[in-house]
XYZ file of C-alpha atoms in Angstrom:
654
model
C 8.096 -46.953 10.872
C 8.380 -45.752 7.253
C 5.202 -43.707 7.680
C 6.669 -42.044 10.789
C 9.837 -41.087 8.856
C 7.705 -39.679 6.037
C 5.778 -37.486 8.491
C 8.967 -36.208 10.119
C 10.497 -35.390 6.718
C 7.291 -33.616 5.649
C 7.218 -31.472 8.800
C 10.903 -30.497 8.474
C 10.466 -29.591 4.785
C 7.370 -27.500 5.463
C 8.964 -25.623 8.358
C 12.054 -24.943 6.237
C 9.888 -23.423 3.502
C 8.006 -21.411 6.112
C 11.280 -20.033 7.470
C 12.361 -19.090 3.938
C 9.114 -17.207 3.511
C 9.554 -15.386 6.824
C 13.008 -14.134 5.840
C 11.838 -12.534 2.583
C 8.776 -10.482 1.757
C 8.900 -11.922 -1.760
C 7.567 -15.272 -0.646
C 5.411 -16.400 -3.539
C 7.484 -19.443 -4.531
C 7.883 -20.622 -0.915
C 4.155 -20.284 -0.279
C 3.318 -22.214 -3.465
C 5.681 -24.996 -2.387
C 3.999 -25.154 1.028
C 0.532 -25.305 -0.535
C 1.655 -28.053 -2.949
C 3.050 -30.146 -0.083
C -0.143 -29.763 1.949
C -2.276 -30.588 -1.086
C -0.419 -33.875 -1.634
C -0.256 -34.829 2.072
C -2.617 -37.312 3.689
C -5.631 -35.206 4.773
C -6.308 -37.531 7.719
C -3.102 -36.309 9.388
C -3.379 -33.371 11.816
C 0.270 -32.386 11.195
C -0.815 -30.125 8.343
C -3.263 -28.284 10.630
C -0.583 -27.639 13.262
C 1.931 -26.349 10.717
C -0.651 -24.088 9.034
C -1.482 -22.590 12.429
C 2.239 -22.100 13.110
C 2.658 -20.361 9.744
C -0.272 -18.093 10.578
C 1.284 -17.175 13.939
C 4.739 -16.516 12.425
C 3.217 -14.148 9.840
C 0.502 -12.217 11.669
C 2.780 -9.219 12.417
C 4.916 -9.103 9.293
C 2.211 -10.154 6.764
C -1.341 -10.249 8.220
C -2.992 -11.113 4.874
C -0.800 -14.210 4.437
C -1.431 -15.131 8.087
C -5.201 -15.066 7.524
C -4.879 -17.330 4.465
C -2.976 -19.925 6.488
C -5.379 -19.644 9.438
C -8.524 -20.050 7.311
C -6.914 -23.057 5.578
C -6.104 -24.548 9.001
C -9.690 -23.997 10.195
C -11.158 -25.699 7.107
C -8.816 -28.709 7.356
C -9.266 -29.064 11.159
C -13.052 -28.968 10.744
C -12.954 -31.745 8.129
C -10.756 -33.854 10.455
C -12.870 -33.052 13.579
C -9.581 -31.934 15.157
C -10.904 -29.691 17.945
C -7.557 -28.389 19.224
C -6.447 -27.328 15.737
C -9.933 -25.893 15.094
C -9.852 -23.698 18.234
C -6.248 -22.615 17.540
C -7.186 -21.656 13.951
C -9.894 -19.313 15.297
C -7.260 -17.762 17.578
C -4.887 -17.201 14.650
C -7.691 -15.639 12.562
C -8.396 -13.277 15.463
C -4.698 -12.328 15.644
C -4.623 -11.635 11.893
C -7.584 -9.256 12.103
C -6.061 -7.657 15.224
C -2.874 -6.906 13.245
C -5.080 -5.304 10.551
C -6.769 -3.162 13.257
C -10.174 -4.803 12.552
C -11.097 -5.269 16.216
C -14.731 -6.276 15.622
C -13.694 -9.276 13.487
C -10.834 -10.042 15.888
C -13.140 -10.250 18.939
C -15.645 -12.340 16.956
C -13.106 -15.050 16.114
C -11.471 -14.982 19.570
C -14.805 -15.694 21.280
C -15.620 -18.497 18.814
C -12.238 -20.069 19.554
C -12.820 -19.667 23.314
C -16.166 -21.541 23.084
C -14.502 -24.463 21.306
C -11.562 -24.555 23.748
C -13.803 -24.518 26.833
C -16.202 -27.118 25.416
C -13.296 -29.496 24.734
C -11.289 -28.655 27.908
C -8.318 -27.330 25.913
C -6.770 -25.466 28.842
C -3.672 -24.035 27.103
C -5.650 -22.775 24.088
C -8.297 -21.331 26.452
C -5.622 -19.474 28.469
C -4.014 -18.094 25.298
C -7.326 -16.836 23.858
C -8.319 -15.160 27.148
C -5.076 -13.167 26.942
C -5.789 -12.309 23.299
C -9.275 -11.009 24.168
C -7.767 -8.786 26.875
C -5.227 -7.509 24.334
C -8.066 -6.705 21.883
C -9.973 -4.743 24.544
C -6.803 -2.739 25.183
C -6.683 -1.988 21.461
C -10.281 -0.715 21.692
C -9.349 1.735 24.494
C -11.221 -0.322 27.112
C -8.366 -1.352 29.466
C -10.673 -2.002 32.465
C -12.488 -4.744 30.572
C -9.156 -5.964 29.193
C -7.748 -6.444 32.736
C -10.565 -8.850 33.626
C -9.611 -11.240 30.854
C -5.867 -10.705 31.274
C -5.867 -11.467 35.021
C -7.841 -14.649 34.368
C -5.418 -15.563 31.567
C -2.383 -15.007 33.828
C -3.813 -17.258 36.550
C -4.423 -20.045 34.025
C -0.890 -19.692 32.587
C 0.534 -19.949 36.108
C -1.559 -23.080 36.722
C -0.163 -24.528 33.489
C 3.388 -23.443 34.534
C 3.888 -21.765 31.162
C 6.283 -18.920 32.034
C 6.749 -17.622 28.469
C 2.989 -17.183 28.033
C 2.740 -15.642 31.488
C 5.373 -13.049 30.461
C 3.333 -12.217 27.358
C 0.163 -11.751 29.442
C 2.046 -9.610 31.996
C 3.172 -7.352 29.158
C -0.479 -6.777 28.164
C -1.464 -6.239 31.810
C 1.209 -3.533 31.929
C -0.352 -1.995 28.783
C -3.757 -1.887 30.537
C -2.328 -0.125 33.608
C -0.348 2.236 31.370
C -3.537 3.218 29.494
C -5.196 3.859 32.878
C -2.177 6.032 33.867
C -1.439 3.729 36.805
C 2.287 3.884 36.074
C 3.528 2.144 39.231
C 1.387 -0.922 38.472
C 2.470 -0.779 34.832
C 6.162 -0.667 35.795
C 5.702 -3.637 38.150
C 4.014 -5.715 35.407
C 6.606 -4.823 32.754
C 9.528 -5.473 35.122
C 8.170 -8.901 36.117
C 7.579 -9.759 32.429
C 11.148 -8.681 31.616
C 12.519 -10.800 34.473
C 10.697 -13.916 33.216
C 11.723 -13.222 29.588
C 15.404 -12.993 30.550
C 15.148 -16.177 32.611
C 13.477 -18.157 29.786
C 15.585 -16.494 27.026
C 12.375 -15.233 25.399
C 13.952 -12.697 22.976
C 10.753 -10.996 21.832
C 9.679 -10.581 25.448
C 13.017 -8.996 26.389
C 12.785 -6.543 23.475
C 9.131 -5.661 24.128
C 9.364 -5.176 27.886
C 12.629 -3.208 27.685
C 10.767 -0.786 25.423
C 7.695 -0.756 27.673
C 9.803 0.126 30.725
C 11.034 3.054 28.605
C 7.389 4.035 28.019
C 6.859 4.396 31.758
C 10.009 6.505 32.109
C 8.813 8.713 29.258
C 5.391 9.129 30.871
C 7.188 10.218 34.057
C 9.310 12.658 31.966
C 12.544 10.800 32.761
C 13.610 11.198 29.152
C 17.245 10.096 29.474
C 16.213 6.786 31.059
C 13.478 6.371 28.458
C 15.950 6.895 25.581
C 18.388 4.342 27.015
C 15.662 1.693 27.173
C 14.323 2.535 23.702
C 17.767 2.402 22.090
C 18.539 -0.895 23.815
C 15.187 -2.286 22.619
C 15.938 -1.117 19.055
C 19.319 -2.876 19.071
C 17.743 -6.102 20.375
C 14.865 -5.972 17.865
C 17.294 -5.391 14.989
C 19.528 -8.276 16.055
C 16.617 -10.793 16.036
C 14.771 -9.326 13.021
C 11.718 -8.254 15.073
C 10.031 -5.862 12.600
C 7.314 -4.844 15.077
C 9.954 -4.070 17.717
C 11.944 -2.001 15.207
C 8.843 0.059 14.334
C 7.747 0.658 17.936
C 11.283 1.438 19.183
C 11.865 4.025 16.445
C 8.444 5.554 17.124
C 9.198 5.769 20.852
C 12.629 7.345 20.229
C 10.994 9.886 17.916
C 8.452 10.714 20.642
C 11.196 11.512 23.180
C 13.220 13.618 20.731
C 10.070 15.529 19.836
C 9.443 16.325 23.479
C 13.086 17.388 23.808
C 12.583 19.760 20.806
C 15.109 17.800 18.730
C 12.798 17.900 15.745
C 15.219 16.644 13.064
C 16.089 13.514 15.062
C 12.404 12.957 15.844
C 11.510 13.153 12.149
C 14.305 10.741 11.168
C 13.121 8.003 13.542
C 9.433 8.596 12.735
C 10.160 8.140 9.017
C 12.073 4.893 9.709
C 9.081 3.603 11.694
C 6.669 4.616 8.904
C 8.689 2.935 6.129
C 8.957 -0.299 8.118
C 5.205 -0.255 8.873
C 4.330 0.446 5.217
C 6.621 -2.344 4.040
C 4.894 -4.833 6.369
C 1.401 -3.293 5.769
C 0.816 -2.906 9.530
C -2.027 -0.400 9.414
C -2.280 0.526 13.080
C 1.459 1.334 13.170
C 1.149 3.286 9.892
C -1.666 5.287 11.477
C 0.428 6.092 14.588
C 3.433 7.103 12.435
C 1.261 9.418 10.310
C -0.018 11.106 13.457
C 3.502 11.632 14.822
C 4.798 12.998 11.495
C 1.830 15.355 11.346
C 2.718 16.746 14.789
C 6.449 17.003 13.906
C 5.845 18.848 10.629
C 3.325 21.123 12.296
C 5.960 22.030 14.905
C 8.458 22.772 12.109
C 5.932 24.979 10.318
C 5.810 22.666 7.293
C 2.098 23.141 6.805
C 1.847 21.295 3.484
C 3.540 18.129 4.803
C 1.689 18.480 8.111
C -1.663 18.547 6.306
C -0.681 15.554 4.149
C 0.174 13.409 7.158
C -2.963 14.558 8.994
C -5.071 13.469 6.025
C -3.350 10.063 5.894
C -3.802 9.677 9.649
C -7.527 10.430 9.300
C -7.882 7.749 6.608
C -6.311 5.129 8.903
C -8.249 5.982 12.099
C -9.052 2.791 13.868
C -12.545 1.610 12.999
C -12.938 0.120 16.479
C -13.494 3.594 17.922
C -16.956 4.029 16.409
C -20.101 3.039 18.253
C -21.147 0.405 15.746
C -18.009 -1.682 16.351
C -18.240 -1.273 20.131
C -21.813 -2.525 19.863
C -20.710 -5.528 17.790
C -18.044 -6.426 20.359
C -20.554 -6.171 23.203
C -22.884 -8.435 21.228
C -20.057 -10.957 20.856
C -19.554 -10.952 24.644
C -23.271 -11.444 25.333
C -23.406 -14.151 22.668
C -20.505 -15.946 24.308
C -22.160 -15.970 27.754
C -25.504 -17.035 26.247
C -23.895 -19.836 24.273
C -22.144 -21.070 27.415
C -25.495 -21.390 29.228
C -27.120 -23.007 26.214
C -24.337 -25.606 26.079
C -25.037 -26.582 29.694
C -28.768 -26.978 28.958
C -27.937 -28.887 25.797
C -25.833 -31.452 27.705
C -28.714 -32.122 30.121
C -31.157 -32.644 27.273
C -28.663 -34.828 25.436
C -28.815 -37.569 28.078
C -32.620 -37.757 27.854
C -32.608 -37.792 24.075
C -30.025 -40.585 23.974
C -32.494 -43.107 25.441
C -35.170 -42.207 22.875
C -32.622 -42.473 20.081
C -31.757 -46.055 21.042
C -35.449 -47.056 20.823
C -35.853 -45.595 17.361
C -32.450 -46.679 16.001
C -33.728 -50.061 14.705
C -36.563 -48.470 12.739
C -34.239 -45.803 11.357
C -31.757 -48.452 10.142
C -34.563 -50.388 8.433
C -35.845 -47.296 6.649
C -32.289 -46.390 5.661
C -31.733 -49.799 4.082
C -34.954 -49.432 2.083
C -33.898 -45.934 1.083
C -30.463 -47.149 -0.012
C -32.060 -49.815 -2.180
C -34.238 -47.187 -3.842
C -31.229 -44.936 -4.327
C -29.231 -47.758 -5.913
C -31.973 -48.356 -8.466
C -32.244 -44.641 -9.128
C -28.448 -44.342 -9.466
C -28.367 -47.127 -12.067
C -30.941 -45.325 -14.211
C -29.185 -41.965 -13.855
C -25.790 -43.499 -14.708
C -27.163 -45.078 -17.880
C -28.698 -41.777 -18.994
C -25.484 -39.934 -18.088
C -23.429 -42.232 -20.314
C -25.758 -41.531 -23.216
C -25.456 -37.761 -22.700
C -21.651 -38.008 -22.432
C -21.490 -39.782 -25.769
C -23.531 -36.992 -27.379
C -21.360 -34.297 -25.787
C -18.172 -36.001 -26.994
C -19.461 -35.822 -30.552
C -20.240 -32.113 -30.149
C -16.762 -31.488 -28.702
C -15.097 -33.181 -31.692
C -17.082 -30.952 -34.059
C -16.202 -27.801 -32.082
C -12.506 -28.773 -32.013
C -12.415 -29.059 -35.804
C -14.070 -25.624 -36.047
C -11.547 -24.126 -33.637
C -8.627 -25.472 -35.651
C -10.005 -23.716 -38.750
C -10.472 -20.434 -36.837
C -6.983 -20.741 -35.371
C -5.517 -20.882 -38.890
C -7.552 -17.831 -39.860
C -6.318 -15.921 -36.802
C -2.704 -16.786 -37.600
C -3.157 -15.473 -41.133
C -4.788 -12.255 -39.849
C -1.961 -11.813 -37.326
C 0.624 -12.069 -40.099
C -1.194 -9.396 -42.110
C -1.264 -7.087 -39.069
C 2.495 -7.583 -38.551
C 3.161 -6.608 -42.195
C 0.891 -3.561 -41.841
C 2.673 -2.488 -38.634
C 6.065 -2.705 -40.346
C 4.724 -0.531 -43.174
C 3.356 2.003 -40.657
C 6.787 2.215 -38.993
C 8.385 2.896 -42.380
C 5.780 5.564 -43.194
C 6.309 7.226 -39.794
C 10.070 7.388 -40.409
C 9.471 8.846 -43.874
C 7.123 11.423 -42.336
C 9.747 12.428 -39.760
C 12.400 12.745 -42.477
C 10.054 14.832 -44.638
C 9.165 17.156 -41.762
C 12.849 17.599 -40.965
C 13.733 18.390 -44.583
C 10.854 20.852 -44.994
C 11.616 22.598 -41.714
C 15.308 22.908 -42.520
C 14.526 24.184 -46.030
C 12.185 26.812 -44.551
C 14.764 28.080 -42.073
C 17.174 29.437 -44.709
C 14.750 31.764 -46.589
C 13.112 32.691 -43.286
C 16.482 33.775 -41.868
C 17.030 35.883 -45.000
C 13.626 37.539 -44.474
C 14.502 38.252 -40.846
C 17.827 39.752 -41.959
C 16.136 42.017 -44.503
C 13.591 43.100 -41.893
C 16.430 43.919 -39.476
C 18.088 46.074 -42.151
C 14.790 47.818 -42.885
C 14.231 48.432 -39.176
C 17.654 50.072 -38.890
C 16.939 52.341 -41.887
C 13.500 53.621 -41.014
C 14.194 57.177 -42.184
C 11.686 58.176 -44.807
C 9.264 55.400 -43.909
C 5.718 56.293 -43.044
C 4.122 55.214 -39.787
C 1.995 52.708 -41.665
C 5.101 51.196 -43.319
C 6.821 50.944 -39.928
C 3.739 49.176 -38.535
C 3.722 46.706 -41.443
C 7.444 46.149 -40.954
C 6.859 45.331 -37.241
C 4.023 42.936 -38.125
C 6.248 41.141 -40.662
C 9.047 40.886 -38.056
C 6.645 39.510 -35.404
C 5.167 36.952 -37.815
C 8.662 35.856 -38.928
C 9.769 35.354 -35.328
C 6.646 33.305 -34.567
C 7.302 31.172 -37.630
C 10.937 30.615 -36.549
C 9.770 29.476 -33.115
C 7.217 27.127 -34.672
C 9.862 25.590 -36.969
C 12.214 25.153 -33.989
C 9.510 23.326 -32.041
C 8.712 21.103 -35.048
C 12.410 20.233 -35.311
C 12.482 19.530 -31.555
C 9.530 17.131 -31.860
C 11.130 15.498 -34.881
C 14.397 15.003 -32.972
C 12.532 13.461 -30.044
C 10.601 11.017 -32.226
C 13.763 10.145 -34.180
C 15.494 9.482 -30.830
C 18.414 11.717 -31.779
C 18.502 13.775 -28.580
C 22.062 14.451 -27.480
C 21.843 14.504 -23.685
C 24.819 15.896 -21.755
C 24.535 15.334 -18.012
C 26.026 17.853 -15.579
C 25.325 19.177 -12.087
C 22.745 21.965 -12.356
C 21.859 24.467 -9.607
C 18.087 24.387 -10.075
C 17.579 27.297 -7.667
C 19.729 29.620 -9.798
C 18.339 28.312 -13.112
C 14.701 28.860 -12.078
C 15.519 32.335 -10.725
C 17.021 33.364 -14.107
C 14.026 31.956 -16.010
C 11.550 33.802 -13.763
C 13.540 37.040 -14.235
C 13.320 36.551 -17.995
C 9.528 36.686 -17.792
C 9.414 39.835 -15.643
C 8.676 42.189 -18.584
C 5.945 39.989 -20.033
C 4.307 39.498 -16.624
C 4.535 43.221 -15.857
C 2.615 44.026 -19.045
C -0.241 41.851 -17.727
C 0.125 43.138 -14.134
C 0.911 39.563 -12.995
C 2.804 39.007 -9.732
C 5.334 36.155 -9.737
C 6.041 34.556 -6.339
C 9.017 32.238 -5.796
C 9.155 29.652 -2.969
C 12.579 27.981 -3.403
C 14.712 25.740 -1.195
C 18.331 26.950 -1.174
C 21.056 25.485 -3.415
C 19.047 22.583 -4.859
C 21.073 20.662 -7.472
C 20.322 17.805 -9.862
C 22.362 15.831 -12.394
C 20.707 16.565 -15.761
C 21.023 18.293 -19.173
C 20.980 22.089 -18.708
C 19.551 22.934 -22.170
C 16.670 20.492 -22.019
C 15.887 21.357 -18.384
C 15.827 25.063 -19.355
C 13.436 24.295 -22.241
C 11.100 22.409 -19.877
C 10.985 25.184 -17.264
C 10.639 28.013 -19.848
C 7.707 26.265 -21.562
C 5.850 25.758 -18.268
C 6.648 29.320 -17.076
C 5.479 30.715 -20.430
C 2.183 28.821 -20.179
C 1.599 30.017 -16.593
C 1.972 33.679 -17.639
C 0.255 33.198 -20.998
C -2.956 31.721 -19.561
C -3.155 33.946 -16.434
C -5.710 36.804 -16.522
C -4.575 40.384 -15.859
C -3.746 41.221 -12.240
C -3.415 37.583 -11.068
C -0.523 35.717 -9.412
C 1.842 32.978 -10.643
C 3.678 30.905 -8.004
C 6.834 28.889 -8.715
C 7.868 26.380 -6.032
C 11.081 24.368 -5.634
C 11.172 21.688 -2.939
C 13.932 19.164 -2.212
C 12.649 15.902 -0.674
C 14.612 12.892 0.556
C 14.862 11.197 -2.844
C 13.600 13.685 -5.438
C 13.246 17.350 -6.401
C 9.767 18.793 -7.048
C 9.128 21.963 -9.121
C 5.609 23.469 -9.371
C 4.252 26.193 -11.693
C 0.905 27.396 -10.276
C -1.354 29.911 -12.058
C -4.818 31.367 -11.415
C -6.038 30.917 -14.966
C -9.205 29.253 -16.308
C -8.007 25.706 -15.494
C -8.168 22.615 -17.716
C -11.284 20.604 -18.542
C -11.446 16.807 -18.184
C -11.549 16.479 -21.965
C -8.363 18.524 -22.388
C -6.573 16.533 -19.645
C -6.819 13.330 -21.712
C -4.821 14.926 -24.588
C -2.827 17.413 -22.520
C 0.637 16.271 -23.637
C -0.303 15.339 -27.238
C 1.347 16.950 -30.276
C -0.435 19.869 -31.983
C -3.232 19.827 -29.406
C -4.488 23.263 -28.423
C -6.425 23.663 -25.183
C -10.006 24.863 -24.960
C -8.734 27.714 -22.770
C -7.083 30.548 -24.732
C -4.135 32.857 -23.868
C -5.513 35.887 -22.038
C -3.646 38.579 -24.037
C -3.781 37.141 -27.531
C -0.406 35.326 -27.267
C 0.360 32.696 -29.922
C 0.274 28.921 -29.261
C 1.655 26.136 -31.497
C 0.195 23.229 -29.556
C 3.689 21.686 -29.237
C 5.015 23.149 -25.966
C 3.528 20.621 -23.531
C 4.344 17.732 -25.897
C 7.997 18.832 -25.883
C 7.933 19.223 -22.072
C 6.631 15.658 -21.723
C 9.184 14.181 -24.148
C 12.157 16.041 -22.633
C 11.110 15.172 -19.057
C 10.800 11.470 -19.948
C 14.186 11.563 -21.724
C 15.788 13.029 -18.580
C 14.235 10.324 -16.370
C 11.768 12.720 -14.730
C 7.990 12.892 -14.396
C 5.546 15.681 -15.338
C 1.916 15.911 -14.256
C -0.897 18.448 -13.931
C -3.424 19.158 -11.180
C -6.308 21.352 -12.291
C -10.027 22.035 -12.113
C -12.039 24.262 -14.416
C -12.071 27.784 -12.980
C -9.417 27.020 -10.333
C -6.153 27.440 -12.239
C -3.430 24.882 -12.992
C -0.485 23.348 -11.147
C 2.112 21.764 -13.458
C 4.512 19.543 -11.470
C 7.948 18.315 -12.605
C 9.891 15.808 -10.494
C 13.492 14.578 -10.911
C 15.149 11.824 -8.884
C 18.227 12.813 -6.870
């Protein structure tokens, strides 16, 4: 009686932990607790196998990878216990996990293995379930005719077993087969019957699924209002019971109808909800479908960049089951299943004949085994004695190595202390360096300002000066201005490293700010015959520091013009996305080599590429851009290939 209570308590505890894991995606601690319980439980008990299979089933939609771990663990444990029902069910759960990952070849393989075990052991319910799963997999491989064969057989077996919930599930898949074949009347009949059974048995998932599927038929018949009503009802039901798959499919279906009704904004909203839910649950086939829909929506809106991005993502997730190799593998699985079935029948006939011969030879086998065991016992005694001698030697070696490790550990601790002292000294030296740079730069600014003032006076009183003197005066003025800019940048870098930036946040109209900055470079660009193109979203605002943001944009705009050859084009883009703002400065210059990319934002690093009109470069501009962007909570990056220009990208969160 005590053992029975222990088993009941174990099952309740394990199911509670499983439920906790289902509620949260962050399920590491719950899973560890489950594994610890199973590890400590009596391995001769099949309860662990059943619960592992249940965990696999509960997770195959929301977390296929976790589902596969549970299913493989269930298979291994069931095999060791010779628990045929749990063994067949584990193969079914593995097949479902691979189906959720859109790996149809692996899915079919494990389904057929499970079916062989179920049929060999007369496990009628497991057999009926797997037949339905195989039909579902054929539907997923765009072979609904073959799927119907298995599904109709599965439905008949579920009816024989009087399992109405399973029958409703099979009817849903039968409806999917007819829908794929465009036999909409048959599809509607199957879905309606499945919905009727689901309502009768209070099968919530079935109600949600078949309500949505009835909407699919209405949509196919272009009865969009009826379709929307069913989809929205399905979405509400799925949300109320936490059915993540239902939420994804309902949003995708709603988006499809709105797209057909030319309500593009609403279509995009629901498609994005479906995509985020699919990405969160890592449901690849649903991610693929959402990418395809978003590609079509953005193409209809004329958003070619976003359309191309979603098309590329859709291409990456194309279902592998559509290639000929996988179809061939699935066909081989089917042939293998039929062949194995025949071989099993032949095997049973031979087994009876062999049994008589085995009885005649059993006595001799037992005698030889006893002699063999005696020999093994003698051999074991000798091996054990030699093993003990070797263990004694190894223990001595371990003691010696432990003493050596203790000495090395002391040496490492001493070396670590020295490194800590050296690091503290380096920090002090770096602070002294920053202070020295600041002092020198400030001391240089005063005489330099005086020089600039004298030059300004000389420029205003040019009467009597020769042309050569005027030229020298202009050169001195240009050099002084360059030196002032260099000192300003050095002071900027020093302020950044000293962490003395004074950031004042305010709402900035980025559209207006970028327009003013681009206008400021119109003269310089005109001298180089460079065309500046602006692609801005209207009235884009961010909460940031205006001065530092201006410095970032001016540096990147200056570089784009500076490194562009004569007669080329510079493009400045401003795009507002759902959660961030993206600014791009694109030039047609020489591009950046892989070597330069590694040190692109380092201080005093000058690129291999040179300004195209002899402009000056301090090697500090990009370093300042990086530091300011980080300080403002943004991100800066560069996309470039040698000979193909550069695209500097700045992103700020909204």
